[in-house]
Every structure is written in C-alpha cells, then in structure tokens.
Tab-separated table of C-alpha atoms and ligand atoms in Angstrom:
chain	number	residue	atom	x	y	z
A	793	UNK	CA	-103.414	-192.960	-17.683
A	794	UNK	CA	-101.351	-195.969	-16.630
A	795	UNK	CA	-101.084	-199.142	-18.720
A	796	UNK	CA	-102.292	-202.146	-16.743
A	797	UNK	CA	-102.277	-204.835	-19.476
A	798	UNK	CA	-100.115	-204.275	-22.561
A	799	UNK	CA	-100.978	-205.365	-26.103
A	800	UNK	CA	-98.574	-208.307	-25.856
A	801	UNK	CA	-100.035	-209.390	-22.501
A	802	UNK	CA	-103.588	-209.143	-23.883
A	803	UNK	CA	-102.643	-211.334	-26.796
A	804	UNK	CA	-101.048	-213.950	-24.536
A	805	UNK	CA	-104.016	-213.936	-22.127
A	806	UNK	CA	-106.582	-214.315	-24.897
A	807	UNK	CA	-104.573	-217.061	-26.571
A	808	UNK	CA	-104.437	-218.910	-23.278
A	809	UNK	CA	-108.179	-218.464	-22.599
A	810	UNK	CA	-109.073	-219.671	-26.104
A	811	UNK	CA	-106.842	-222.728	-25.626
A	812	UNK	CA	-108.797	-223.522	-22.433
A	813	UNK	CA	-112.108	-223.155	-24.283
A	814	UNK	CA	-110.906	-225.356	-27.170
A	815	UNK	CA	-109.681	-227.957	-24.692
A	816	UNK	CA	-112.827	-227.988	-22.569
A	817	UNK	CA	-115.414	-227.847	-25.372
A	818	UNK	CA	-113.589	-229.779	-28.092
A	819	UNK	CA	-115.534	-229.975	-31.341
A	820	UNK	CA	-118.934	-229.201	-29.770
A	821	UNK	CA	-120.728	-226.612	-31.938
A	822	UNK	CA	-120.913	-223.326	-30.052
A	823	UNK	CA	-123.041	-220.189	-30.190
A	824	UNK	CA	-120.993	-217.233	-28.975
A	825	UNK	CA	-122.991	-214.296	-27.605
A	826	UNK	CA	-121.182	-210.970	-27.625
A	827	UNK	CA	-122.417	-208.656	-24.860
A	828	UNK	CA	-122.351	-205.271	-26.599
A	829	UNK	CA	-120.668	-202.902	-26.590
A	830	UNK	CA	-117.704	-203.623	-24.354
A	831	UNK	CA	-116.854	-207.159	-25.486
A	832	UNK	CA	-116.802	-206.460	-29.225
A	833	UNK	CA	-112.992	-206.375	-29.509
A	834	UNK	CA	-112.468	-209.368	-27.241
A	835	UNK	CA	-114.996	-211.422	-29.223
A	836	UNK	CA	-113.295	-210.555	-32.521
A	837	UNK	CA	-109.925	-211.702	-31.192
A	838	UNK	CA	-111.288	-214.699	-29.267
A	839	UNK	CA	-113.412	-216.379	-31.942
A	840	UNK	CA	-110.546	-216.369	-34.454
A	841	UNK	CA	-108.741	-218.672	-32.027
A	842	UNK	CA	-111.674	-221.038	-31.465
A	843	UNK	CA	-111.728	-224.226	-33.500
A	844	UNK	CA	-115.245	-225.693	-33.128
A	845	UNK	CA	-118.134	-224.955	-35.554
A	846	UNK	CA	-119.278	-221.564	-34.303
A	847	UNK	CA	-122.188	-219.165	-34.674
A	848	UNK	CA	-122.052	-215.571	-33.488
A	849	UNK	CA	-124.858	-213.538	-31.960
A	850	UNK	CA	-125.114	-210.464	-29.790
A	851	UNK	CA	-127.198	-208.700	-27.219
A	852	UNK	CA	-126.845	-205.302	-25.718
A	853	UNK	CA	-126.654	-204.647	-21.984
A	854	UNK	CA	-126.669	-201.108	-20.746
A	855	UNK	CA	-127.224	-199.532	-17.398
A	856	UNK	CA	-128.477	-196.105	-16.594
A	857	UNK	CA	-128.698	-194.275	-13.301
A	858	UNK	CA	-132.103	-194.813	-11.762
A	859	UNK	CA	-133.433	-193.341	-8.552
A	860	UNK	CA	-132.291	-196.394	-6.654
A	861	UNK	CA	-128.965	-197.355	-5.171
A	862	UNK	CA	-127.914	-199.451	-8.151
A	863	UNK	CA	-128.057	-198.632	-11.868
A	864	UNK	CA	-130.981	-200.062	-13.804
A	865	UNK	CA	-129.868	-202.647	-16.330
A	866	UNK	CA	-131.670	-203.004	-19.640
A	867	UNK	CA	-131.133	-205.797	-22.156
A	868	UNK	CA	-131.809	-205.387	-25.854
A	869	UNK	CA	-132.140	-208.905	-27.200
A	870	UNK	CA	-133.376	-208.389	-30.764
A	871	UNK	CA	-130.001	-209.391	-32.250
A	872	UNK	CA	-130.001	-212.762	-30.487
A	873	UNK	CA	-130.098	-215.879	-32.677
A	874	UNK	CA	-132.231	-218.855	-31.651
A	875	UNK	CA	-130.259	-220.550	-28.859
A	876	UNK	CA	-132.749	-223.287	-27.996
A	877	UNK	CA	-130.875	-226.575	-27.593
A	878	UNK	CA	-127.540	-224.877	-28.375
A	879	UNK	CA	-124.316	-224.749	-26.374
A	880	UNK	CA	-123.840	-221.063	-25.626
A	881	UNK	CA	-120.783	-219.060	-24.580
A	882	UNK	CA	-121.623	-215.575	-23.243
A	883	UNK	CA	-118.661	-213.207	-23.606
A	884	UNK	CA	-118.452	-209.958	-21.632
A	885	UNK	CA	-115.682	-207.441	-21.075
A	886	UNK	CA	-115.565	-207.326	-17.286
A	887	UNK	CA	-117.023	-209.002	-14.214
A	888	UNK	CA	-117.243	-206.230	-11.651
A	889	UNK	CA	-120.158	-206.696	-9.238
A	890	UNK	CA	-121.428	-209.531	-11.446
A	891	UNK	CA	-124.958	-208.167	-11.913
A	892	UNK	CA	-124.651	-207.711	-15.685
A	893	UNK	CA	-123.368	-211.190	-16.461
A	894	UNK	CA	-125.877	-212.678	-14.042
A	895	UNK	CA	-128.839	-210.924	-15.707
A	896	UNK	CA	-127.625	-211.822	-19.210
A	897	UNK	CA	-127.106	-215.410	-18.125
A	898	UNK	CA	-130.585	-215.605	-16.550
A	899	UNK	CA	-132.143	-214.271	-19.751
A	900	UNK	CA	-130.300	-216.798	-21.937
A	901	UNK	CA	-131.387	-219.612	-19.582
A	902	UNK	CA	-135.059	-218.738	-20.221
A	903	UNK	CA	-134.480	-219.541	-23.917
A	904	UNK	CA	-133.726	-223.222	-23.142
A	905	UNK	CA	-130.155	-223.607	-24.398
A	906	UNK	CA	-128.387	-226.959	-23.880
A	907	UNK	CA	-125.548	-225.427	-21.836
A	908	UNK	CA	-124.434	-221.923	-20.895
A	909	UNK	CA	-120.768	-221.040	-20.403
A	910	UNK	CA	-119.429	-217.593	-19.543
A	911	UNK	CA	-116.160	-215.868	-20.401
A	912	UNK	CA	-114.781	-212.455	-19.487
A	913	UNK	CA	-111.611	-210.565	-20.285
A	914	UNK	CA	-111.306	-209.097	-16.774
A	915	UNK	CA	-112.484	-209.970	-13.295
A	916	UNK	CA	-112.185	-207.123	-10.808
A	917	UNK	CA	-111.162	-208.277	-7.347
A	918	UNK	CA	-113.075	-207.181	-4.297
A	919	UNK	CA	-116.312	-205.890	-5.859
A	920	UNK	CA	-118.224	-209.103	-6.423
A	921	UNK	CA	-121.870	-209.097	-5.238
A	922	UNK	CA	-123.105	-212.148	-7.135
A	923	UNK	CA	-122.121	-215.773	-6.616
A	924	UNK	CA	-121.529	-216.634	-10.244
A	925	UNK	CA	-118.586	-218.796	-11.234
A	926	UNK	CA	-117.320	-217.436	-14.533
A	927	UNK	CA	-116.041	-220.381	-16.592
A	928	UNK	CA	-113.218	-218.574	-18.402
A	929	UNK	CA	-111.350	-215.489	-17.152
A	930	UNK	CA	-108.372	-214.023	-19.002
A	931	UNK	CA	-107.132	-211.605	-16.288
A	932	UNK	CA	-107.790	-210.844	-12.610
A	933	UNK	CA	-107.376	-207.125	-11.935
A	934	UNK	CA	-107.320	-204.880	-8.837
A	935	UNK	CA	-110.259	-202.641	-7.928
A	936	UNK	CA	-109.453	-199.769	-10.311
A	937	UNK	CA	-111.474	-198.162	-13.102
A	938	UNK	CA	-110.008	-199.397	-16.385
A	939	UNK	CA	-110.519	-198.452	-20.028
A	940	UNK	CA	-109.380	-199.675	-23.435
A	941	UNK	CA	-109.720	-202.817	-25.526
A	942	UNK	CA	-113.504	-202.308	-25.608
A	943	UNK	CA	-113.956	-200.847	-22.129
A	944	UNK	CA	-115.154	-197.273	-21.949
A	945	UNK	CA	-115.520	-194.272	-19.730
A	946	UNK	CA	-118.517	-192.262	-20.982
A	947	UNK	CA	-118.188	-194.083	-24.322
A	948	UNK	CA	-114.573	-193.011	-24.854
A	949	UNK	CA	-111.315	-195.015	-24.937
A	950	UNK	CA	-112.771	-198.270	-26.355
A	951	UNK	CA	-110.269	-198.087	-29.219
A	952	UNK	CA	-107.122	-198.219	-27.060
A	953	UNK	CA	-105.251	-201.435	-27.974
A	954	UNK	CA	-104.261	-201.971	-24.297
A	955	UNK	CA	-106.030	-201.806	-20.921
A	956	UNK	CA	-105.225	-198.763	-18.796
A	957	UNK	CA	-106.179	-197.455	-15.377
A	958	UNK	CA	-108.025	-194.167	-15.616
A	959	UNK	CA	-106.683	-191.859	-12.957
A	960	UNK	CA	-108.765	-189.613	-10.742
A	961	UNK	CA	-107.979	-186.351	-12.551
A	962	UNK	CA	-108.749	-187.915	-15.969
A	963	UNK	CA	-112.159	-189.029	-14.738
A	964	UNK	CA	-112.919	-185.461	-13.649
A	965	UNK	CA	-111.620	-184.002	-16.918
A	966	UNK	CA	-114.072	-185.957	-19.048
A	967	UNK	CA	-116.936	-185.591	-16.607
A	968	UNK	CA	-116.577	-181.823	-16.502
A	969	UNK	CA	-114.665	-180.446	-19.510
A	970	UNK	CA	-115.104	-176.871	-18.230
A	971	UNK	CA	-113.323	-177.606	-14.951
B	2195	LIG	P1	-121.072	-205.474	-13.237
B	2195	LIG	O1	-120.877	-204.614	-12.016
B	2195	LIG	O2	-120.320	-206.768	-13.132
B	2195	LIG	O3	-122.518	-205.631	-13.556
B	2195	LIG	O4	-120.387	-204.696	-14.447
B	2195	LIG	C1	-121.200	-203.861	-15.187
B	2195	LIG	C2	-120.591	-203.187	-16.353
B	2195	LIG	O5	-119.939	-202.054	-15.831
B	2195	LIG	C3	-119.558	-203.914	-17.202
B	2195	LIG	O6	-120.092	-204.729	-18.216
B	2195	LIG	C4	-118.838	-202.707	-17.776
B	2195	LIG	O7	-119.523	-202.229	-18.924
B	2195	LIG	C5	-118.917	-201.692	-16.663
B	2195	LIG	N1	-117.668	-201.632	-15.884
B	2195	LIG	C6	-117.414	-202.152	-14.663
B	2195	LIG	N2	-116.157	-201.864	-14.273
B	2195	LIG	C7	-115.623	-201.133	-15.281
B	2195	LIG	C8	-114.336	-200.527	-15.482
B	2195	LIG	O8	-113.393	-200.605	-14.664
B	2195	LIG	N3	-114.178	-199.857	-16.652
B	2195	LIG	C9	-115.145	-199.739	-17.606
B	2195	LIG	N4	-116.360	-200.298	-17.453
B	2195	LIG	C10	-116.587	-200.987	-16.304
B	2196	LIG	MG1	-119.633	-199.937	-20.150
C-alpha cells in the first residue's frame, strides 16, 4: 500500500474546502447530507469547521453487481431529514464516474430543496461519465483504486487515517484469501 494523501495533507485540504464553503455560503443555514458509508469521516471533520447554523442528515448509497454492464445503485433514504425549502450540501467520499453523486443529487432535487450543493473529498481524473460540476472538491487524484479515511475495499480499510493506493497484489489478497 502506498500513501497518496497523508494525515497532514488531508487536514490542510479539508480546512481549505471548509473555508471555501464558509466563504461561499456565509451564514445561510445548511442541511448537510452524509452519503453513507464512505463520507462518514469526512463529514465529521468537515462540519466541525463550518460556521453556519447546520443540520445533519444521511442517506445510504450502495451498489451491487447486477447482470448489466454497470453496478446497480440503491439508495436508502429513511434517515433523510425533511429538506423541503432547505439549502442542502451533499457530501460524498469520491467522484469516480459520477453516477452515485448524480443519482443522490437527482433524488434530493425531487424533495424540493431551495438549493443543492455538492462536496467530495476526492475527484478521480479520467473516469468521469457524468457532466456534473461538483461545487467543492478537496483533492484531484489519478485513476488509481484508493482506500482509507472512509474509503473501502470490500468494507475494509475505512479506518486508515490517510488515503492510500491499493496495489494489485493487495486487491487479489483480499479478494481471494486462499490464493
Ligand atoms: P461513482 O463511479 O462516481 O458512482 O463512484 C461510486 C462509488 O464507488 C463511490 O462512492 C465509492 O464508494 C466507490 N469508489 C469509486 N472509486 C473508489 C476508490 O478508488 N476506492 C474506494 N471506493 C471507490
Ligand atoms: Mg464504497
């Protein structure tokens, strides 16, 4: 495993992103929506740096392998607060192809919020399939599979306090422990 973003760099990047959010939104009350599970650590660190009156809600987005080319995405929205008329900030861990954030965003829009902003810790270069302009991005990263700081591989590694690139042989090790 190779560290891509150290603890100190994460802290600086999140401080800088929260300063941008504070500057752009000022004292407007905000409802932050944590996209579970990957953004849980980012949200905890981010909201403690936000200065406006703030409510916190969550929804869960998970994808499973269907019989089609792309994974099937399911949203579990029962933890969502009422966002009607509210200014909403959706926070996710990573923008890869963009399908997840796009689907979450479309769902939130159906609930008639006043405004919807989006923020991600990471944006992976070169994999984008959706034309969605993310409002706040902490780090641009190369097209590598990364784990840590909330991001998982088969539900492992979320607890790493840094972001690391998972190397080919490590991916195989977890996928097939008998190999
Ligand atoms: P999307 O392709 O933008 O829809 O990203 C879908 C989801 O895939 C993200 O929310 C992550 O949970 C996961 N994902 C994408 N790239 C990575 C990665 O490099 N490491 C861990 N999870 C990832
Ligand atoms: Mg994931």
